[in-house]
mmCIF file of C-alpha atoms in Angstrom:
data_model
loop_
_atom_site.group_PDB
_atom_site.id
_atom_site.type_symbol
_atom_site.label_atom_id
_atom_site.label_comp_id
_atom_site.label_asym_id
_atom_site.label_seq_id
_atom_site.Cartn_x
_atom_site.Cartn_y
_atom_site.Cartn_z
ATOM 1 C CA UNK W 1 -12.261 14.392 -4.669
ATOM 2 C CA UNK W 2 -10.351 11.135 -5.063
ATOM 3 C CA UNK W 3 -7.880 10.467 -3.284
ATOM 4 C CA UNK W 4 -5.044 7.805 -2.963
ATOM 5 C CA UNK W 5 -2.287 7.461 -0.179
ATOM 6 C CA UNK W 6 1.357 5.160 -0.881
ATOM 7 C CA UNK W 7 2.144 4.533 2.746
ATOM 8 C CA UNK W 8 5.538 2.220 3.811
ATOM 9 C CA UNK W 9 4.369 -0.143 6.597
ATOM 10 C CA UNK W 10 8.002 -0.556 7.609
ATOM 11 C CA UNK W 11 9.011 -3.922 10.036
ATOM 12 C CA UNK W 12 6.963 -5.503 12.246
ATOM 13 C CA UNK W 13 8.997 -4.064 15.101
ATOM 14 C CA UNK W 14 7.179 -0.486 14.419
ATOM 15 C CA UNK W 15 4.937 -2.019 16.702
ATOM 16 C CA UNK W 16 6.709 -2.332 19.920
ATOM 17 C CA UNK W 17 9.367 0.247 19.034
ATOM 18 C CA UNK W 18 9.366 3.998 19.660
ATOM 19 C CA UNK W 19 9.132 5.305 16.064
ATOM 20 C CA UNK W 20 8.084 8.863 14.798
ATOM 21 C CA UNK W 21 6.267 6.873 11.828
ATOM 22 C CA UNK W 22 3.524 5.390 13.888
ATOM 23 C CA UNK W 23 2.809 9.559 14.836
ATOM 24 C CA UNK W 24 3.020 10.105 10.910
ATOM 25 C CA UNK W 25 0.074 7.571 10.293
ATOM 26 C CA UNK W 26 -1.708 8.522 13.332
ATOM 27 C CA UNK W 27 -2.385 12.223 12.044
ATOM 28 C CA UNK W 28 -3.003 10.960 8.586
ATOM 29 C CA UNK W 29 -5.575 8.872 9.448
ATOM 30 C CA UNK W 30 -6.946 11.260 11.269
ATOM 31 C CA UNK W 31 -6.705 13.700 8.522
ATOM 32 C CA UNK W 32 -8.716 11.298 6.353
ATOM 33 C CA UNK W 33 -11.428 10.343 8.517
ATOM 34 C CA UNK W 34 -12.211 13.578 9.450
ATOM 35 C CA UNK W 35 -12.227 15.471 5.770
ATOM 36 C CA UNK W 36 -13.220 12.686 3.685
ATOM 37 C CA UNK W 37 -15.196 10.524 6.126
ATOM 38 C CA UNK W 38 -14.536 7.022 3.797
ATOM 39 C CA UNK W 39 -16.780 4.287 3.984
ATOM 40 C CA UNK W 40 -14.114 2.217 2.323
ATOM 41 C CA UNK W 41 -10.422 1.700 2.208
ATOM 42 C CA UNK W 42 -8.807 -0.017 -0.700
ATOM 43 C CA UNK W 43 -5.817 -1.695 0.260
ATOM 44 C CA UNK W 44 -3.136 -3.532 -1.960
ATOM 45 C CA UNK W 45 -0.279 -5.063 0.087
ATOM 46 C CA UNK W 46 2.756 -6.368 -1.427
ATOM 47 C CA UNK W 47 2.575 -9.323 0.732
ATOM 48 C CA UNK W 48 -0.862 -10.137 -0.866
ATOM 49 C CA UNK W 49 0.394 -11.713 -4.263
ATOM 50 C CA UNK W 50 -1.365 -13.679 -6.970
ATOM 51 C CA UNK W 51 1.419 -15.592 -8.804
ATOM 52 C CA UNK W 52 -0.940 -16.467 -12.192
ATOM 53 C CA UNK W 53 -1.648 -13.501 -13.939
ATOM 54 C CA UNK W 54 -5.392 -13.144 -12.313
ATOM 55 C CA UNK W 55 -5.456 -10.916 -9.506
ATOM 56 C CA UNK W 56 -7.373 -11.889 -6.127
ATOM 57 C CA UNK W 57 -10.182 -10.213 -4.581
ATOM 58 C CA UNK W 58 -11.187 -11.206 -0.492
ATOM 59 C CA UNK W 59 -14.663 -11.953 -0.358
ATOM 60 C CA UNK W 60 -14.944 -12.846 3.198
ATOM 61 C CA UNK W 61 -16.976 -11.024 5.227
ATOM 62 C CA UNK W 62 -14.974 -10.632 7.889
ATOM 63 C CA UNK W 63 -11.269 -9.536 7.002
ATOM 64 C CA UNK W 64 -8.945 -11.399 9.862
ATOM 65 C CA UNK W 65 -5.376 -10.356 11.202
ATOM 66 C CA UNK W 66 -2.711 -12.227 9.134
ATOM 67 C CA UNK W 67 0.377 -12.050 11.564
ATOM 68 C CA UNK W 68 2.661 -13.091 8.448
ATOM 69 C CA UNK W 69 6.002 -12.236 9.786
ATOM 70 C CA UNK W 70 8.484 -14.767 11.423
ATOM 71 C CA UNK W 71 10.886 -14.317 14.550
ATOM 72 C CA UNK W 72 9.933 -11.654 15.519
ATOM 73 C CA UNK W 73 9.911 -10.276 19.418
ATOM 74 C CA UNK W 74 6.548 -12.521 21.293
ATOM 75 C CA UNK W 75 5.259 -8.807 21.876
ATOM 76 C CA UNK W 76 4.760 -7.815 18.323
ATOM 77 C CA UNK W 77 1.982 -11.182 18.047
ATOM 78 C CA UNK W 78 0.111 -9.339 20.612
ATOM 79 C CA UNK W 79 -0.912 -6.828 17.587
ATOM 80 C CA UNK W 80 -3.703 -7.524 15.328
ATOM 81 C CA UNK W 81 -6.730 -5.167 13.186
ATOM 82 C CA UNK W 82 -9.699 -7.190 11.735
ATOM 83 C CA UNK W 83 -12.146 -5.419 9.441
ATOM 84 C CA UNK W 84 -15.483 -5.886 7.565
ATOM 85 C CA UNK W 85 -15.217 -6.557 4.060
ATOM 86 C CA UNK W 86 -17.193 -4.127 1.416
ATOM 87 C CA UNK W 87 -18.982 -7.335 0.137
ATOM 88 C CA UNK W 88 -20.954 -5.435 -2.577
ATOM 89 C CA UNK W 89 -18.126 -3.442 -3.630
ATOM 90 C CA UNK W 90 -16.159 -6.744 -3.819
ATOM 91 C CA UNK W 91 -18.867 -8.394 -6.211
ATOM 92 C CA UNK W 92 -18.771 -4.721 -8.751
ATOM 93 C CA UNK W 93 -15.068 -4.874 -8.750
ATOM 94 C CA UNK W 94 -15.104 -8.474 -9.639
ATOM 95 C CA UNK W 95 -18.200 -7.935 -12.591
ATOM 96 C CA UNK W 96 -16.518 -5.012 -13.689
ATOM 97 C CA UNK W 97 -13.216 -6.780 -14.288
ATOM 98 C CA UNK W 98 -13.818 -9.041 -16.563
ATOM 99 C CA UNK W 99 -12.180 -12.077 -15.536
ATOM 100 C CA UNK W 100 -9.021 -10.048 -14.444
ATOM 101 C CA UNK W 101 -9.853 -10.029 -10.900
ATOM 102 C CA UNK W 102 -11.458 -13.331 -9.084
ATOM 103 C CA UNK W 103 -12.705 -13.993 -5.706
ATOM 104 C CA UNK W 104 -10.857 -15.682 -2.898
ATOM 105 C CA UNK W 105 -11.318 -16.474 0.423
ATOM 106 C CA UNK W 106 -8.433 -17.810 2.022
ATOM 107 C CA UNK W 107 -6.688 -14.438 2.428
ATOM 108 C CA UNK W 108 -6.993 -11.270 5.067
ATOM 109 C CA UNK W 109 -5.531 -8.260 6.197
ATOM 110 C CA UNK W 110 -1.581 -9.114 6.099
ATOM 111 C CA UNK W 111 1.060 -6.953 8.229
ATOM 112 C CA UNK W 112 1.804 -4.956 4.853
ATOM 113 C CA UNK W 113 -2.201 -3.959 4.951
ATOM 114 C CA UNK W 114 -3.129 -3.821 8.817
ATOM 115 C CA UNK W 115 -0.317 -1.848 10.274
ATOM 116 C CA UNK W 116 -0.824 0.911 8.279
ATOM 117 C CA UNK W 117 -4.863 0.669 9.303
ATOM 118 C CA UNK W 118 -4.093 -0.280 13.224
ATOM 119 C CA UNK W 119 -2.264 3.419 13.720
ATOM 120 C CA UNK W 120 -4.766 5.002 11.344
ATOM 121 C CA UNK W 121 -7.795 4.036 11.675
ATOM 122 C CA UNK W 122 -7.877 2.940 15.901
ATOM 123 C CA UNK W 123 -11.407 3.748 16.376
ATOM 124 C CA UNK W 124 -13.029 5.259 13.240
ATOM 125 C CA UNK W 125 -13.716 1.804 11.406
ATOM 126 C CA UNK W 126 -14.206 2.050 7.540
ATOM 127 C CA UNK W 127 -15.050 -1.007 5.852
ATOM 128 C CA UNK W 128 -11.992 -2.533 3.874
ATOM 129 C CA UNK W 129 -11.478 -3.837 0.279
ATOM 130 C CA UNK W 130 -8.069 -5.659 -0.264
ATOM 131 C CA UNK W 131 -7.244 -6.675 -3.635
ATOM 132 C CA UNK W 132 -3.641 -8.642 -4.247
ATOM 133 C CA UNK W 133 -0.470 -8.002 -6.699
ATOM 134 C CA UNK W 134 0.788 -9.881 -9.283
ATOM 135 C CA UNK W 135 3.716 -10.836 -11.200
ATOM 136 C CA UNK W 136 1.945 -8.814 -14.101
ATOM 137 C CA UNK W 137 3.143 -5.671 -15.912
ATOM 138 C CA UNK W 138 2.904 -1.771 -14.287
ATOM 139 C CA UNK W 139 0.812 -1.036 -16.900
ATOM 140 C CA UNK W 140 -1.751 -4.009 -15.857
ATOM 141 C CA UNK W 141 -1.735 -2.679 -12.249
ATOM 142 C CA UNK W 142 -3.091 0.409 -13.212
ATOM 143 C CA UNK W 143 -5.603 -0.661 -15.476
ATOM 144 C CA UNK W 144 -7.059 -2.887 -12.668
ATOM 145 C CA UNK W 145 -6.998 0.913 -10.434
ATOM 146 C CA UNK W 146 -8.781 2.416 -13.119
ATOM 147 C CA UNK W 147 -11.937 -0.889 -13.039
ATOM 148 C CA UNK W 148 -11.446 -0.622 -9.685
ATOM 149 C CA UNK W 149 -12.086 3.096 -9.766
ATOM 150 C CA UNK W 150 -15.161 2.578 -12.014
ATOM 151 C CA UNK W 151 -16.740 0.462 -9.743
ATOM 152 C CA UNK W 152 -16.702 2.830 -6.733
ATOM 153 C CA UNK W 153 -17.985 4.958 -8.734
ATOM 154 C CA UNK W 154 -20.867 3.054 -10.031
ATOM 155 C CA UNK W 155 -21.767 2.599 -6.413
ATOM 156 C CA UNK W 156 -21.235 6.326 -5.158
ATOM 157 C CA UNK W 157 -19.033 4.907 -2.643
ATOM 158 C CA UNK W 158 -16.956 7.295 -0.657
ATOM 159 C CA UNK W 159 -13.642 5.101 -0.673
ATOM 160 C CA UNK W 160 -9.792 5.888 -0.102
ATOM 161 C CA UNK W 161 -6.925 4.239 -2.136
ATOM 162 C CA UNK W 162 -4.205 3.096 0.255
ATOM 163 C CA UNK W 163 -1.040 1.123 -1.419
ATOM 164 C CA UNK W 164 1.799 0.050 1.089
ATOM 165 C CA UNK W 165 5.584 -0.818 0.547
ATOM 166 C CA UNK W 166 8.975 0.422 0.945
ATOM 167 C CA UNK W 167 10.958 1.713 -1.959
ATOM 168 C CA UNK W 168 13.862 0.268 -1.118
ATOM 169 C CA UNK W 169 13.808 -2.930 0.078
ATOM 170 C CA UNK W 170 17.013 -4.638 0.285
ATOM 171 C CA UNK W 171 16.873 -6.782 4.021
ATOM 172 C CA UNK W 172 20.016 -8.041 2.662
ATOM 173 C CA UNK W 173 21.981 -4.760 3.721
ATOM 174 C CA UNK W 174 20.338 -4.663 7.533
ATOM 175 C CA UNK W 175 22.563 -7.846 8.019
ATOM 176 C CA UNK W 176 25.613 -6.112 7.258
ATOM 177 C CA UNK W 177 24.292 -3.039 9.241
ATOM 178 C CA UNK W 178 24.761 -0.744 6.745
ATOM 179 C CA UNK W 179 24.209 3.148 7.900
ATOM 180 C CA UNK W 180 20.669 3.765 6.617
ATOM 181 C CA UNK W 181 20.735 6.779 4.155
ATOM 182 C CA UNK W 182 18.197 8.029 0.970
ATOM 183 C CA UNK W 183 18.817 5.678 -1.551
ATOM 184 C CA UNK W 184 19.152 7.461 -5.461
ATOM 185 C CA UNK W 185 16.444 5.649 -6.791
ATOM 186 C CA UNK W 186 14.430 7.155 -3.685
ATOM 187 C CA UNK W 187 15.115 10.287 -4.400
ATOM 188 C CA UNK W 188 14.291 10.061 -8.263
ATOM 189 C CA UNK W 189 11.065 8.742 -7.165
ATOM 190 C CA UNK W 190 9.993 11.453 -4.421
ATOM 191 C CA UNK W 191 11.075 13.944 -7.658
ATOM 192 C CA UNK W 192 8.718 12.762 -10.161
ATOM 193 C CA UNK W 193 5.972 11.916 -7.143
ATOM 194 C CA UNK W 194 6.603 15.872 -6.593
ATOM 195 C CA UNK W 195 6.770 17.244 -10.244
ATOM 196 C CA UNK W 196 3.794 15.382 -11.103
ATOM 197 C CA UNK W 197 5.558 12.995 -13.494
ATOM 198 C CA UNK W 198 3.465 10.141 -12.968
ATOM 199 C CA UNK W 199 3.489 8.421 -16.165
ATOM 200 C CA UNK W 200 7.370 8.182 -15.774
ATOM 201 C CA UNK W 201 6.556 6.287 -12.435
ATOM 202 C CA UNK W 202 5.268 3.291 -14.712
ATOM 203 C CA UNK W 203 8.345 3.178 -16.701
ATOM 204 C CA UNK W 204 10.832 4.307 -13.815
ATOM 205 C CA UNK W 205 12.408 0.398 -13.976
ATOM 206 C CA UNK W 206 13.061 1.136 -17.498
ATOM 207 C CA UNK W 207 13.930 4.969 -17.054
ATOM 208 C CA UNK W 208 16.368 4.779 -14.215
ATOM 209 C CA UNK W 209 17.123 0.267 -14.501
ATOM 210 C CA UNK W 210 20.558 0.325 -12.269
ATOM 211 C CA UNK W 211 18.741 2.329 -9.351
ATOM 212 C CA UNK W 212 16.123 0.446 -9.538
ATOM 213 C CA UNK W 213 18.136 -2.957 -9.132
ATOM 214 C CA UNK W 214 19.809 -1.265 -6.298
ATOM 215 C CA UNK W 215 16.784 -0.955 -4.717
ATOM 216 C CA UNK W 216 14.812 -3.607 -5.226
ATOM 217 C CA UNK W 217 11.274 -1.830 -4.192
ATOM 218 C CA UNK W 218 9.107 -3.858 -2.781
ATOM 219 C CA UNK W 219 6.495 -5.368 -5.239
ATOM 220 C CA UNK W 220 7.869 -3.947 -7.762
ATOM 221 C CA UNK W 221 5.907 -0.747 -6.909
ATOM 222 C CA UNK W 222 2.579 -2.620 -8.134
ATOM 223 C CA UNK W 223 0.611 -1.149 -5.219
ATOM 224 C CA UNK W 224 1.564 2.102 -6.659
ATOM 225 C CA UNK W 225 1.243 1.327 -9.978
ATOM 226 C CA UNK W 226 -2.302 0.365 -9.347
ATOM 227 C CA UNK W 227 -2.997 3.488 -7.038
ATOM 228 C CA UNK W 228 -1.893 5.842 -10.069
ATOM 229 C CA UNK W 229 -4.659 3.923 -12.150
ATOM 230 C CA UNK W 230 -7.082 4.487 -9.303
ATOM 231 C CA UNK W 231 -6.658 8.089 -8.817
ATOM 232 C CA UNK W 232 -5.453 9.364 -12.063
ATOM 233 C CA UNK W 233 -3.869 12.099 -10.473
ATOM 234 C CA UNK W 234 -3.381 15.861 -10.979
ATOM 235 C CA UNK W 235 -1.061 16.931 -8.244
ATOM 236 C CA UNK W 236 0.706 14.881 -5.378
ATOM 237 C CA UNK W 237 2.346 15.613 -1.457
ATOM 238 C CA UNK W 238 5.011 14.050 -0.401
ATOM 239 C CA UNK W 239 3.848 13.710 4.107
ATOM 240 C CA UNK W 240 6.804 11.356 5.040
ATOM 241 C CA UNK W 241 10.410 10.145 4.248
ATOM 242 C CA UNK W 242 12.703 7.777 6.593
ATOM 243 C CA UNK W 243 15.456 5.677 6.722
ATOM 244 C CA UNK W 244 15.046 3.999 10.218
ATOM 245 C CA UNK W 245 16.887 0.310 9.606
ATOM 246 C CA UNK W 246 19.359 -0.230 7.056
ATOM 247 C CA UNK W 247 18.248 -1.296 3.499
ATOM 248 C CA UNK W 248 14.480 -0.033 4.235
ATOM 249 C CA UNK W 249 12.919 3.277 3.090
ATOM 250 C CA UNK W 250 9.275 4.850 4.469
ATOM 251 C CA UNK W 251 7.912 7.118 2.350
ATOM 252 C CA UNK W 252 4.014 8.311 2.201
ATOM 253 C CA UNK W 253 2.285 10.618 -0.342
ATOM 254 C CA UNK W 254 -0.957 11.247 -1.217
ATOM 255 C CA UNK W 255 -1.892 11.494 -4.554
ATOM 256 C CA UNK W 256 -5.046 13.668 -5.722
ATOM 257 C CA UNK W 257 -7.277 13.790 -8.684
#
């Protein structure tokens, strides 16, 4: 079965904080590792952007800890998750691509990608694929999931689709300490993730525009437009909603074929 998880990776602070999220990822890692038993994770970060219209690939062998977040309490640099790169997958993602996705090398695992994989994945260590965002259209993102998809296929790898981000994302409204609360374009989104109205998901900044100003996901929701591309899914699960800081949302779903 293919499988693809949209998992918030929240503030850096998740790290040093006591927060109910790190327990969500815990038993979903756990939950992955131990009924799908993935040689590879997938991961697209918002924080990993190509600003042309090509995406980026790492090639590296060696995925290092990108502690990309400034300001922050000393403890949270204590953090950090390094992987090994699926080199061949890398190489039949690129071929398969056409030109749309190129290697690079001076990327790594950034806070959006390793959090998530530091709570998950603590012990069992599955090799890790992380391909960036662009500034392209939703419907690009998920045609790179579906090469992407064809790929892992090609190679009978057992692989897992993980796409991070919040929602909402509007840092601007954690200055002015607004209560946290479910924002509306939150909850259209958890309705179509739930009614299976996934093809409204790449048109939900045209179907719903003022929420969607309001708030501002992060990325645009590339990561999950790509992840819907991946998986071409049948039937979704919402695991997880939060508010915990003003402005932010966590949500994480799992999306099936």
């Amino acid at each position: 079965m293919t499988i693809g998880l949209f998992i918030s990776h929240g503030s850096p602070t998740i790290l040093i904080d006591e927060n109910k999220w790190k327990d969500l990822l815990r038993r979903v890692g756990k939950e992955i590792e131990e009924k799908y038993k993935p040689e590879t994770i997938i991961v697209s970060s918002p924080h990993f952007v190509s600003w042309t219209e090509t995406f980026y690939i790492e090639s590296s062998e060696r995925l290092e800890c990108i502690q990309d977040y400034y300001g922050f309490p000393d403890e949270t640099y204590k953090y950090c998750y390094n992987a090994l790169n699926d080199t061949e997958l890398v190489e039949e993602i690129v071929k398969n691509a056409e030109g749309k996705v190129v290697k690079d090398d001076k990327w790594g695992l950034d806070h959006g990608a390793w959090i998530p994989l530091f709570y998950m994945f603590p012990e069992y260590k599955p090799k890790v694929v992380t391909i960036s965002i662009t500034g392209n259209s939703p419907e690009s993102h998920y045609e790179i999931g579906e090469k992407i998809r064809k790929a892992v296929e090609k190679l009978g790898r057992k692989a897992v689709f993980l796409a991070t981000g919040s929602p909402t994302h509007r840092l601007d409204l954690f200055y002015f300490k607004i209560t946290p609360k479910p924002t509306k374009f939150d909850v259209i989104l958890m309705d179509l993730i739930k009614s299976g109205e996934f093809e409204k998901i790449l048109k939900i900044n045209e179907l719903y525009p003022k929420e969607y100003q309001t708030a501002m996901p992060e990325g645009n929701l590339n990561t999950l437009h790509m992840l819907l591309g991946y998986v071409k899914p049948k039937k979704a699960e919402i695991l997880g909603y939060d508010t915990p800081w003003p402005g932010v949302s966590m949500l994480a779903a799992s999306f099936y074929e």
